[in-house]
Coordinates of N, CA, C and O in Angstrom, one line a residue:
X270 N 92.3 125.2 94.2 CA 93.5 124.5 94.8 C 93.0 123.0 95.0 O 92.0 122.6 95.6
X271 N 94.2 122.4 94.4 CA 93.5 121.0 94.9 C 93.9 120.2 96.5 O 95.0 120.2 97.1
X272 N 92.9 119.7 96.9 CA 93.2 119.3 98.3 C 94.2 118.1 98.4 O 94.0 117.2 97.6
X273 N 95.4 117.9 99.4 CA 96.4 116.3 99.0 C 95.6 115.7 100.5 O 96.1 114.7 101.0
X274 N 94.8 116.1 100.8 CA 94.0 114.9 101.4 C 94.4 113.3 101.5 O 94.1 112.6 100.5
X275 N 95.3 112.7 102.6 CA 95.4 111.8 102.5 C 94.2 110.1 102.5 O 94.3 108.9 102.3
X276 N 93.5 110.6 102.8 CA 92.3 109.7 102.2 C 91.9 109.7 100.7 O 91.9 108.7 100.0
X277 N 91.6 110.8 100.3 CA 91.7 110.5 98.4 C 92.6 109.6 98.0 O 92.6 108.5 97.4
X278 N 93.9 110.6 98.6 CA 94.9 109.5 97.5 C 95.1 108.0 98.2 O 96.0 107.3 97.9
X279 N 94.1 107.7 99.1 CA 94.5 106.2 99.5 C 93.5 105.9 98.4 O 93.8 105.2 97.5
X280 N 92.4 106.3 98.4 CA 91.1 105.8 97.7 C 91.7 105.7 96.3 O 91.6 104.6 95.8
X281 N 92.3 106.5 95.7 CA 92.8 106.8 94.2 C 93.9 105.6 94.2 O 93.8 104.7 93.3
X282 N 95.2 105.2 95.3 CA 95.7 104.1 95.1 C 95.1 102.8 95.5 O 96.1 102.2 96.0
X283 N 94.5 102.4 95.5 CA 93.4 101.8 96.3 C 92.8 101.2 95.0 O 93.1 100.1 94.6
X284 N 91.9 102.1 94.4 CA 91.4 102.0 93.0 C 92.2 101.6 92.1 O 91.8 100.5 91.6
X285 N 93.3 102.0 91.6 CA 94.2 101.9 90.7 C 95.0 100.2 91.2 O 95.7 99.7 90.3
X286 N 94.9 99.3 92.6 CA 96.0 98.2 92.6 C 94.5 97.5 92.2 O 94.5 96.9 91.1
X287 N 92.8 97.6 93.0 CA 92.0 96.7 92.2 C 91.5 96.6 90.5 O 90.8 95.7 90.1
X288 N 91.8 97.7 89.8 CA 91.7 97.9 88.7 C 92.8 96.7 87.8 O 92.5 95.8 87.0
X289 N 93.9 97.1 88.2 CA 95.3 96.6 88.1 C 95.3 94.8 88.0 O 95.9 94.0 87.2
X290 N 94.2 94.5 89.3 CA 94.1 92.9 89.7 C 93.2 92.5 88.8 O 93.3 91.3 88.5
X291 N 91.6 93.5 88.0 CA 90.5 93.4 87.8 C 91.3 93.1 86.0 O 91.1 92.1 85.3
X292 N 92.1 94.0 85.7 CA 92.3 94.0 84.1 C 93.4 92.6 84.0 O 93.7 92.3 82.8
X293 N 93.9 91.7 85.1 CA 94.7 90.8 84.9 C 93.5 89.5 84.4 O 93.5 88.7 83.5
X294 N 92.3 89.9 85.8 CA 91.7 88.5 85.7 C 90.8 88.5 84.2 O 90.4 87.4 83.8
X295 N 90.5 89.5 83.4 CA 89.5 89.8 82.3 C 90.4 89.3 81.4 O 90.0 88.6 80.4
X296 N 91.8 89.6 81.8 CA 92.4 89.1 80.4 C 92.5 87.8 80.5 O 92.5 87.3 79.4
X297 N 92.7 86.8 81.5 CA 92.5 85.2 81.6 C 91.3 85.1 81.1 O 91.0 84.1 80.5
X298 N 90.4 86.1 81.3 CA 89.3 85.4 80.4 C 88.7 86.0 79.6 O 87.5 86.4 79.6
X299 N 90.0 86.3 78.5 CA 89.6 86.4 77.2 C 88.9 87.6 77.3 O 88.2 87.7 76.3
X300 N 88.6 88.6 77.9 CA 87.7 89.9 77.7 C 88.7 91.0 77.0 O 88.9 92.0 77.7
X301 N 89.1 91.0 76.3 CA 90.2 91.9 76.1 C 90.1 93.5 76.3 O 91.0 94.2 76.5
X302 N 88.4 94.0 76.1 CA 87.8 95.1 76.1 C 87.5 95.6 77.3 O 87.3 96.8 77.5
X303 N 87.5 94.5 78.3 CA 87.2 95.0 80.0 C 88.8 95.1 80.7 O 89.0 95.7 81.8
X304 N 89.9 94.4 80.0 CA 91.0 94.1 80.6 C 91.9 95.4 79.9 O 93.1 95.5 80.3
X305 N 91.6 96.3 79.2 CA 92.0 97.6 78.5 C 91.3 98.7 79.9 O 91.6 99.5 80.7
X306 N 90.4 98.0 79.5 CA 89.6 99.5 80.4 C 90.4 99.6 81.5 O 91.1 100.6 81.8
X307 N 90.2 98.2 82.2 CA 90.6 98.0 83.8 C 92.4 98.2 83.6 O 93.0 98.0 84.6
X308 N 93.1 98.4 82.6 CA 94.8 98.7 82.8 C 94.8 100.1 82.8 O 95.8 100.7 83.3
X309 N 93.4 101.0 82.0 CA 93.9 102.2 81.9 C 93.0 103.0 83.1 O 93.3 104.2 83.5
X310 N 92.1 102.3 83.5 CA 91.8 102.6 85.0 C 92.8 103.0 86.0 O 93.0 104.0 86.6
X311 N 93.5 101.5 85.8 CA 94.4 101.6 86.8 C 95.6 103.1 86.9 O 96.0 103.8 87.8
X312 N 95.7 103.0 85.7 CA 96.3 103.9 85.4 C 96.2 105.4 85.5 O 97.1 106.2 85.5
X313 N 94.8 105.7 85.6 CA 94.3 107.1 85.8 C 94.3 107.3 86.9 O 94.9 108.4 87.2
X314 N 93.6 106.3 88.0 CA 94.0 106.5 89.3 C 95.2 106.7 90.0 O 95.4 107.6 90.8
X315 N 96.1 105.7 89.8 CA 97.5 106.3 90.3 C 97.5 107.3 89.7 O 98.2 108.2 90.3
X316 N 97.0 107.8 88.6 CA 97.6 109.6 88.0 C 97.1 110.7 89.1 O 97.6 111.7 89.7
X317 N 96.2 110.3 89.2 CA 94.8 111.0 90.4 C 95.8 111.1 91.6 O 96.2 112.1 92.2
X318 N 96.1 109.8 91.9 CA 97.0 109.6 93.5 C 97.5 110.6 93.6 O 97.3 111.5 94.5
X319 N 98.8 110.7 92.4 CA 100.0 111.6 92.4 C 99.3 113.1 92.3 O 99.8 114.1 92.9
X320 N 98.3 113.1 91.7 CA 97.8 115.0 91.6 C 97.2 115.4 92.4 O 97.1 116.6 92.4
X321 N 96.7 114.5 93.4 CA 96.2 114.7 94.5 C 97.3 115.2 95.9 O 97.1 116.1 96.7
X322 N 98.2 114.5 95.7 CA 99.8 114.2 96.6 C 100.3 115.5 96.6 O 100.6 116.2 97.5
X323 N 100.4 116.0 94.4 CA 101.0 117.1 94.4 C 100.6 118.3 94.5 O 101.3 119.3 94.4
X324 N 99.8 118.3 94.5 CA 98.6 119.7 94.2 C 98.1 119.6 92.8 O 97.4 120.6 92.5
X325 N 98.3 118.9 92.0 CA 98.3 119.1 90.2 C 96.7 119.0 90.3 O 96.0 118.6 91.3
X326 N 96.0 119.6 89.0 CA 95.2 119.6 88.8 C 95.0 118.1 88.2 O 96.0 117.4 88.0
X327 N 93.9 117.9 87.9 CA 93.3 116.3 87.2 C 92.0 116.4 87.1 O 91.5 115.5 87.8
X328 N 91.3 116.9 86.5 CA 89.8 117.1 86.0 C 89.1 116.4 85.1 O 88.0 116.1 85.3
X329 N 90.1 116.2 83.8 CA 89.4 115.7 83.0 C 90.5 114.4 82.0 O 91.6 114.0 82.3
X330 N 89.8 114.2 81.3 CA 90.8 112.9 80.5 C 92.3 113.1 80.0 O 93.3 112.3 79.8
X331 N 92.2 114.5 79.8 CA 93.3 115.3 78.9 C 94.2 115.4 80.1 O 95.4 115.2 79.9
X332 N 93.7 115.7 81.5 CA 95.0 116.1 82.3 C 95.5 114.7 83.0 O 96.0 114.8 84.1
X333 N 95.4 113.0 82.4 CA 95.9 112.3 82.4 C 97.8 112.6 82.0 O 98.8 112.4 82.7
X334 N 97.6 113.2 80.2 CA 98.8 113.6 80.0 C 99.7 114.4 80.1 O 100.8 114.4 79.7
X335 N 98.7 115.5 81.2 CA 99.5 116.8 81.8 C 100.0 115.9 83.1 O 101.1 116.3 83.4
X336 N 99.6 115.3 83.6 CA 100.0 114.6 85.3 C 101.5 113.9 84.9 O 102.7 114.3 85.3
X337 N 101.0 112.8 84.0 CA 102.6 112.5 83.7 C 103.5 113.1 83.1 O 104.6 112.5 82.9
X338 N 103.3 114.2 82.7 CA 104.5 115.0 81.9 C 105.0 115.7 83.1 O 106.2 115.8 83.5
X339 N 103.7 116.3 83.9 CA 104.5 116.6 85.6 C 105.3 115.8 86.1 O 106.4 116.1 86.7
X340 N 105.0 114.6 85.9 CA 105.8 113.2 87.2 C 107.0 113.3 86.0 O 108.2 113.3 86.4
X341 N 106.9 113.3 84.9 CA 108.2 113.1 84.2 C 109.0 113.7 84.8 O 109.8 113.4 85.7
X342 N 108.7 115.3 84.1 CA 109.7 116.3 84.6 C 110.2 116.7 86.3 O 111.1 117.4 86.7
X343 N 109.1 116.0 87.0 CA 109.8 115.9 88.6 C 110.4 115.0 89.2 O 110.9 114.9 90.3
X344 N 110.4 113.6 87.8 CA 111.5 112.9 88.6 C 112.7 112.4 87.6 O 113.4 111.4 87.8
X345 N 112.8 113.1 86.4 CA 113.5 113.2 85.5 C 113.2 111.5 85.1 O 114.2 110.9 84.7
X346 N 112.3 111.0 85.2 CA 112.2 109.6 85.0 C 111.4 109.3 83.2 O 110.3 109.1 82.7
X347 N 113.0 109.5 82.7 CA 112.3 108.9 80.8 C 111.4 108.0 80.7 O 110.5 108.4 80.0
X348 N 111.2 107.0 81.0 CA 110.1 106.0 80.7 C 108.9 106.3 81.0 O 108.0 105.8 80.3
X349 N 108.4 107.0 82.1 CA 107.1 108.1 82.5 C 106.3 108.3 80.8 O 105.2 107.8 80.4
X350 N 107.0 108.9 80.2 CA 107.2 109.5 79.1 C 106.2 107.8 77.7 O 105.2 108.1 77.1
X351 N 106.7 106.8 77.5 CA 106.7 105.6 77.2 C 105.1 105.0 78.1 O 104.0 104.6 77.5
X352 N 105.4 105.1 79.5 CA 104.3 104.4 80.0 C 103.0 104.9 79.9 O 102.1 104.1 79.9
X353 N 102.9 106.3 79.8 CA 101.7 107.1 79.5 C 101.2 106.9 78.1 O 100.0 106.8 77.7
X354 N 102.1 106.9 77.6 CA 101.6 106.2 75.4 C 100.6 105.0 75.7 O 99.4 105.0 75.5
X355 N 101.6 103.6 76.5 CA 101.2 102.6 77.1 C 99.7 102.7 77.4 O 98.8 102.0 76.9
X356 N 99.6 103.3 78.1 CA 98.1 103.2 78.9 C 97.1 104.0 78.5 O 95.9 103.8 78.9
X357 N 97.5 105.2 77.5 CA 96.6 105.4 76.7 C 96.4 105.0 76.0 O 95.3 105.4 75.6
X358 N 97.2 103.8 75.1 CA 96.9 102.4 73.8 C 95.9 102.0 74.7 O 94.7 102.3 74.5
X359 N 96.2 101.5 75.6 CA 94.8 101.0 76.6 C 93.6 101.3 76.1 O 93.0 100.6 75.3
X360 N 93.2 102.5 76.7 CA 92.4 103.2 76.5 C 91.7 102.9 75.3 O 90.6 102.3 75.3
X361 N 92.3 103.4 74.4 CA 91.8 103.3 72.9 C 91.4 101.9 72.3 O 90.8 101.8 71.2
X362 N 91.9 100.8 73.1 CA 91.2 99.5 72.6 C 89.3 99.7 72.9 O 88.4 99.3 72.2
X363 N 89.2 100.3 73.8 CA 87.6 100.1 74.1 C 87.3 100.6 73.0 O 86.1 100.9 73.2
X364 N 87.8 100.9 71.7 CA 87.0 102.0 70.4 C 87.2 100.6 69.5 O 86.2 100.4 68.9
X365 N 88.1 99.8 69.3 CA 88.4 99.0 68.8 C 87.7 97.8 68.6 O 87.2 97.3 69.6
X366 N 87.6 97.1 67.6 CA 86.6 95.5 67.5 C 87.6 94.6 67.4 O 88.7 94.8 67.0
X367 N 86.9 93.2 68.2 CA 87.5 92.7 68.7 C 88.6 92.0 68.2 O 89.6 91.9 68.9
X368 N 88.5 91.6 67.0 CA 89.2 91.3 65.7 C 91.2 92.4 65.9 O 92.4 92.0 65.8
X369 N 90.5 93.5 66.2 CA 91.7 94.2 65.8 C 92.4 94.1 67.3 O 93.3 95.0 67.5
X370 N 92.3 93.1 68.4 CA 92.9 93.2 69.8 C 93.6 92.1 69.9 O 93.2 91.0 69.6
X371 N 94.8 92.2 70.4 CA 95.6 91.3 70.7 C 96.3 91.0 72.1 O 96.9 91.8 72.9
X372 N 96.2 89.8 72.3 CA 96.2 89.4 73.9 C 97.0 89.6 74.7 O 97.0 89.9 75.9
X373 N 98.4 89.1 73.4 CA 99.5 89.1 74.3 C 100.3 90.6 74.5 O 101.3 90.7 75.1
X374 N 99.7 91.4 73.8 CA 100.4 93.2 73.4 C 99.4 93.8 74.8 O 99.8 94.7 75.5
X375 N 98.3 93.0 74.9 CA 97.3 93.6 76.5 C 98.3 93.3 77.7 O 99.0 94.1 78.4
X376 N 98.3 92.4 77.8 CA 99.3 91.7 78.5 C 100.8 92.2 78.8 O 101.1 92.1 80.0
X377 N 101.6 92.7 78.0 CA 102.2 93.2 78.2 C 102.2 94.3 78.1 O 103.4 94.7 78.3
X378 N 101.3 95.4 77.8 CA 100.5 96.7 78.3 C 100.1 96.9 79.8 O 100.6 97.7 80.5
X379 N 99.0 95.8 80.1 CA 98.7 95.5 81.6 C 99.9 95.5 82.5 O 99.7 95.9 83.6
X380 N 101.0 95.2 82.1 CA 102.4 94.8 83.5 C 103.1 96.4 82.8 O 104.0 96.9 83.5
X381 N 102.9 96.9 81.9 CA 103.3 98.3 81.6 C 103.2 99.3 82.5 O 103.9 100.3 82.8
X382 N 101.5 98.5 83.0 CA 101.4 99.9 83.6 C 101.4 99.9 85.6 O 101.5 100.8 86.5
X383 N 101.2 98.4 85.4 CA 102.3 98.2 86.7 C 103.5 98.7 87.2 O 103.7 99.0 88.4
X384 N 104.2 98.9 86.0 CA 105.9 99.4 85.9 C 105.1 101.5 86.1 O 105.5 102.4 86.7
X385 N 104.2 101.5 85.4 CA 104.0 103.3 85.8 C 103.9 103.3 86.9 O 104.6 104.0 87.6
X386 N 102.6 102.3 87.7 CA 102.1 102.5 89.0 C 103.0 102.6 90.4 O 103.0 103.2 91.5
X387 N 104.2 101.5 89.5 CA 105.3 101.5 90.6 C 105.9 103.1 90.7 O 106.1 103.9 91.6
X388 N 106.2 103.1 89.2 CA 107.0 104.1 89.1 C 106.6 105.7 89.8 O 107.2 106.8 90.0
X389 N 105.1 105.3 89.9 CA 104.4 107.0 90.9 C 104.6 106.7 92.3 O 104.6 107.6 93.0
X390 N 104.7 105.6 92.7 CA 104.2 105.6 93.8 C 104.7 106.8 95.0 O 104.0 107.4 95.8
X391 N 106.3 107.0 94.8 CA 107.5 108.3 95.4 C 106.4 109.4 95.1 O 106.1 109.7 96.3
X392 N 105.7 110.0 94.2 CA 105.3 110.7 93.9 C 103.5 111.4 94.5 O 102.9 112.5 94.3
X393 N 103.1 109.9 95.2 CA 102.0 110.0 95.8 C 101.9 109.8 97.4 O 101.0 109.7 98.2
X394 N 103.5 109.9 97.6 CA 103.2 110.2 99.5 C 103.8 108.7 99.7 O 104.2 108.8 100.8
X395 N 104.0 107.3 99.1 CA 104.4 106.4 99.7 C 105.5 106.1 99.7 O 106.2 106.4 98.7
X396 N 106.0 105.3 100.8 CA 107.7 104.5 100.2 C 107.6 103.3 99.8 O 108.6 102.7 99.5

C-alpha cells in the first residue's frame, strides 16, 4: 500500500515547481538536454505527488503512464491524455544529439507541462 503521507507529496510537489523553474533557466541558456530532463522531471514528480495523494502505485518509469491514465480517467480531463505524450517527448530528447533538438518545440513542451502540473494539482490534495 502506498502511504499519502502529506510530507512526500509536498516534497514530490516541491520537486516538480524547482525542476519546472530549473528546465526554464537551462533553456535560456541554450542547454536543451538539461532543460528536457528538468520538464520531464518536473513532470514525474507531480505524477509521484498525485500517486502518492491517491494511493496509486509509482515505482518505476513505466507507471509514469499508468498515473496519468489514472488522473485521466478520474477527472475525465482529455488533455491529461496529450500532456503525458508531451513530457515523455521530453524525456526522450536526452537520447537525442544535439543537432536533432529544437528550442522553440522545448519551450513550448516546458509550459506543456506546466499546463499537466496545474492540471494535477486537484488530484494531489491541493486547491
Amino acid at each position: 500500500m502506498v502511504s499519502s503521507d502529506p510530507s512526500v507529496i509536498a516534497d514530490h510537489e516541491s520537486q516538480a515547481r524547482e525542476f519546472l523553474e530549473k528546465a526554464r533557466d537551462y533553456l535560456s541558456a541554450g542547454d536543451l538536454h538539461q532543460a528536457s530532463e528538468k520538464g520531464w522531471g518536473a513532470a514525474a514528480h507531480m505524477a509521484k505527488a498525485v500517486a502518492v495523494a491517491q494511493g496509486w502505485e509509482y515505482e518505476t518509469h513505466a507507471d509514469f503512464s499508468v498515473v496519468l491514465n489514472q488522473a485521466w480517467q478520474a477527472t475525465g480531463n482529455d488533455r491529461l491524455r496529450d500532456l503525458r505524450g508531451i513530457a515523455n517527448e521530453l524525456h526522450g530528447n536526452y537520447y537525442r544529439r544535439k543537432r536533432h533538438l529544437n528550442a522553440e518545440v522545448i519551450e513550448q513542451d516546458i509550459e506543456s507541462v506546466a499546463e499537466l502540473m496545474a492540471a494535477l494539482v486537484p488530484l494531489a490534495g491541493e486547491s
